[in-house]
XYZ file of C-alpha atoms in Angstrom:
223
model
C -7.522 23.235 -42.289
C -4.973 22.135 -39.305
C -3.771 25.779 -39.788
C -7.062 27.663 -39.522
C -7.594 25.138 -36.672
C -3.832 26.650 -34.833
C -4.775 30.012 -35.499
C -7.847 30.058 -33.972
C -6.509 28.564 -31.023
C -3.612 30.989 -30.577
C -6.674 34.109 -31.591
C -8.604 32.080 -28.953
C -5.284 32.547 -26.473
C -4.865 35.696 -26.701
C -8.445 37.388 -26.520
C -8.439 35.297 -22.984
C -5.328 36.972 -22.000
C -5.737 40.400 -23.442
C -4.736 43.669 -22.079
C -7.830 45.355 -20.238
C -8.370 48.936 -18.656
C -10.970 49.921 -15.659
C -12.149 52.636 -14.255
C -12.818 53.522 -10.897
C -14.612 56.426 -10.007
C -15.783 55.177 -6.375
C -12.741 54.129 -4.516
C -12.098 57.905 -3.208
C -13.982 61.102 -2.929
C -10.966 62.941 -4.166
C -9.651 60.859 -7.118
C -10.225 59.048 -9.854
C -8.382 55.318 -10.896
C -7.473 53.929 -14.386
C -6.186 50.489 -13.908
C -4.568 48.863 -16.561
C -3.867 45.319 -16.364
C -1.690 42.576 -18.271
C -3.967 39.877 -18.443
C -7.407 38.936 -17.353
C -8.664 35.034 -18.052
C -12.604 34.543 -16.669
C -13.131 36.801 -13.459
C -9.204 37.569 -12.819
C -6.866 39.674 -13.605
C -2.655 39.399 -13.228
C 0.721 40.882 -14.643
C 2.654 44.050 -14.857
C -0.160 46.874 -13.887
C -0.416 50.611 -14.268
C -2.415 52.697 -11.796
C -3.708 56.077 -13.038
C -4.783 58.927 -10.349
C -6.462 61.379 -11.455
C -8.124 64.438 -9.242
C -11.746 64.298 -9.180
C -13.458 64.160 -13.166
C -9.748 65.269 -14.534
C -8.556 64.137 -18.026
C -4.974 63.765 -17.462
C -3.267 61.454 -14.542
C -1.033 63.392 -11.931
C 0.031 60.137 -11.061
C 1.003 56.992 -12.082
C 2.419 53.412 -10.219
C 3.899 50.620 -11.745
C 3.805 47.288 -10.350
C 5.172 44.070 -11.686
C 2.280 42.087 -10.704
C -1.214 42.503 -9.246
C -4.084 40.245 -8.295
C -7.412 41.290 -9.260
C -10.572 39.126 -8.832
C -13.505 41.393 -10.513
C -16.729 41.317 -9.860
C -20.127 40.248 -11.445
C -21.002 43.839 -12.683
C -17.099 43.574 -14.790
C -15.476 45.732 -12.283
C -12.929 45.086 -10.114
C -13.168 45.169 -6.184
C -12.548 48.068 -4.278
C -12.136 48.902 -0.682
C -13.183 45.038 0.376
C -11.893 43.496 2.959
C -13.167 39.866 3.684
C -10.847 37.407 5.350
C -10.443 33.954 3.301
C -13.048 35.516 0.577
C -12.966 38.933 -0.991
C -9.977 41.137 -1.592
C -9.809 44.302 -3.404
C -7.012 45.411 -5.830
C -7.200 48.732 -4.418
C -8.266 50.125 -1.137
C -8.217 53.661 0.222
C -7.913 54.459 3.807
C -5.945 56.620 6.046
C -3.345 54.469 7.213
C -1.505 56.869 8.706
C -3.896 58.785 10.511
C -2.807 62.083 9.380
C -6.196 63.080 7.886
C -5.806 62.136 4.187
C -6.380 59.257 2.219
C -3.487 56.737 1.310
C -3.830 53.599 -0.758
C -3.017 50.363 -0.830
C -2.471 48.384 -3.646
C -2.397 44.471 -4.851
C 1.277 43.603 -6.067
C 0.204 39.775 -6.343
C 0.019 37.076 -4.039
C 2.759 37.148 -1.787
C 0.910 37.071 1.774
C 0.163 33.665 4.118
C -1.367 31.105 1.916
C -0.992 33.032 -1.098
C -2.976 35.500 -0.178
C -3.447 38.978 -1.809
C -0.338 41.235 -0.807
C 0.075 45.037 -0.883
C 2.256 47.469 -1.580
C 1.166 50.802 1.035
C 1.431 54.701 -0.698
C 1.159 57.267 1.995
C 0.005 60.813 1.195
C 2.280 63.246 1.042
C 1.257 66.971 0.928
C 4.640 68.578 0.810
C 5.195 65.931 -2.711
C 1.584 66.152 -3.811
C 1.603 62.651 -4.804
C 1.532 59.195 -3.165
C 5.261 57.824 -1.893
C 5.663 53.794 -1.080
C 6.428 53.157 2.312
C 8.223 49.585 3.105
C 7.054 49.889 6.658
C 3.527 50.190 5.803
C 3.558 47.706 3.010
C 5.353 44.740 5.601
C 1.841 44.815 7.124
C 0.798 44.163 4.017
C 1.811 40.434 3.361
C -0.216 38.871 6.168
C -3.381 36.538 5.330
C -5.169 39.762 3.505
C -4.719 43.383 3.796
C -4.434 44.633 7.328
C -8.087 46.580 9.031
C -7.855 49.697 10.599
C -9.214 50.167 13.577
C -10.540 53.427 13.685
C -11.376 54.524 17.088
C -8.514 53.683 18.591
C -6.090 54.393 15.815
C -4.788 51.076 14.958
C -3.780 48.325 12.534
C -4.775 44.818 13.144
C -2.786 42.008 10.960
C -4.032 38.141 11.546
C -1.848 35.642 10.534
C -2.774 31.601 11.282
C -0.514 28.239 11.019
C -2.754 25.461 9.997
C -6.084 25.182 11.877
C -4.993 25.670 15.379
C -2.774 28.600 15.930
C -3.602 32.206 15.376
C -1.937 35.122 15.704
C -3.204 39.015 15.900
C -1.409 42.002 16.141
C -2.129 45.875 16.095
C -0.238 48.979 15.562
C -0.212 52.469 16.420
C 1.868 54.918 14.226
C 4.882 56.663 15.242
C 6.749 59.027 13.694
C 4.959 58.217 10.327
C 5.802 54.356 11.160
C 3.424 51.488 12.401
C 4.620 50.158 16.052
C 3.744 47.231 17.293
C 1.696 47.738 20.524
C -0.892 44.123 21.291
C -0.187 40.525 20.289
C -2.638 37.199 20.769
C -1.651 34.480 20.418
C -4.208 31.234 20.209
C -2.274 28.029 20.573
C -5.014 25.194 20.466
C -1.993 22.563 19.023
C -0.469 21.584 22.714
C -0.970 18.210 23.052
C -3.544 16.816 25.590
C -4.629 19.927 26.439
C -8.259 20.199 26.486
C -8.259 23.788 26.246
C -7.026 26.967 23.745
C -3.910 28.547 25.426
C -4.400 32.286 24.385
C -1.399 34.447 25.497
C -2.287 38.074 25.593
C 1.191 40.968 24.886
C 0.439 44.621 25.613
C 2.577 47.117 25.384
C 2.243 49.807 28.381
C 4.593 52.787 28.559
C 7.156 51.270 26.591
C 6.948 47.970 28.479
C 5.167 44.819 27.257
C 2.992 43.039 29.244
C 1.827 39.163 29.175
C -0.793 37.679 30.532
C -1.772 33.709 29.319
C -5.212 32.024 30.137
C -7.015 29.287 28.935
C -10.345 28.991 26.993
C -12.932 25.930 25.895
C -12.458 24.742 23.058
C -14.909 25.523 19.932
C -16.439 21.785 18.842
C-alpha cells in the first residue's frame, strides 16, 4: 500500500510538471508559433523552451530558437500571453513588434526572470531579410532586462525602459536606433528619497545634436 501510495505521488509529480506545447496563431500576421515548454505547474510555465515559426498556415517550421529558460504565465482560456505589456502585472512570453523600425516585425522573447525585481527578461530577434530568419541581437536584448519588456513608442520612433529602486526613485529612458543599434537619447530621473525635502527632484537628460542636456526641477509630492 505505502508503494501505490509513492507512486502516485511521483505520477502526481510529474503530470504537474509535464512537457506542454501551444500554439499561437495571433501573435503576427505573417507567422505562426509552436511553443514548447519544459514544465508548466497551475497557470505557469518554465525550463528549456523551443520556439517554432512557421509562415502563415505552414506545416513545417523555417525556424526554430532555443532558450534555456522562459517564463510563461498563461491565461484563463489555457493560452499563453502574447503581445502584453502591463507594468507590475501582465507579461507576455512572446511579443512582436518592430523594434528596429525597419518595417518588419521582430520578436521578443521570455528567457526567464532576469530583469529588476525578477521581472520577465527578453532575449530581442531582429528581422533579417538578407538571412530570412530572425538573428539575436545583444544590444536589443540589454533593453530587455529592465522591470518588463521595454514599449515602443511609435510616433516618435523610440524605446522607453523604466527601471525603479524601492518606492522613491525612478528612472526612464528612451532610444532611437542607429545603425541597427538602440542609442540612448532622454533620461528622468525622479529622486523623491533626499532627505527633508518636501518635494520630488526630477532631473530631465536630453540629448540634442550629439550633446546632452540637463535640466532639474522640483515637483509636489503625490500623498
Amino acid at each position: 500500500m505505502k508503494i501505490l501510495t509513492i507512486a502516485l505521488v511521483l505520477l502526481a509529480s510529474a503530470s504537474a510538471f509535464s512537457q506542454k506545447t501551444f500554439d499561437i496563431k495571433n501573435a503576427s500576421k505573417y507567422f505562426d508559433i509552436s511553443v514548447r515548454v519544459e514544465k508548466c505547474e497551475d497557470s505557469v510555465c518554465s525550463g528549456e523552451t523551443a520556439f517554432s515559426f512557421f509562415k502563415k498556415g505552414g506545416a513545417k517550421p523555417y525556424q526554430v530558437i532555443m532558450l534555456d529558460d522562459t517564463y510563461m504565465d498563461i491565461s484563463n482560456d489555457g493560452k499563453p500571453l502574447v503581445n502584453t505589456t502591463m507594468l507590475y502585472d501582465e507579461q507576455s512570453v512572446i511579443s512582436v513588434d518592430d523594434y528596429n523600425f525597419d518595417g518588419m516585425e521582430d520578436v521578443a522573447l521570455c528567457n526567464g526572470q532576469n530583469g529588476s525585481y525578477g521581472m520577465p527578461s527578453y532575449d530581442v530577434y531582429l528581422s533579417s531579410r538578407k538571412q530570412g530568419k530572425f538573428v539575436h541581437s545583444k544590444a536589443f536584448s540589454d533593453l530587455g532586462a529592465h522591470l518588463g519588456l521595454f514599449s515602443v513608442v511609435k510616433n516618435k520612433k523610440q524605446l522607453e525602459t523604466f527601471d525603479k529602486s524601492g518606492c522613491c526613485w525612478h528612472i526612464t529612458e528612451r532610444y532611437d536606433v542607429v545603425g541597427n543599434k538602440p542609442r540612448k537619447v532622454f533620461e528622468m530621473v525622479e529622486d523623491a528619497t533626499i532627505p527633508d525635502e518636501a518635494k520630488v527632484k526630477v532631473t530631465t537628460k536630453t540629448l540634442v545634436n550629439g550633446k546632452w542636456k540637463k535640466s532639474v526641477k522640483y515637483e509636489k509630492r503625490e500623498e
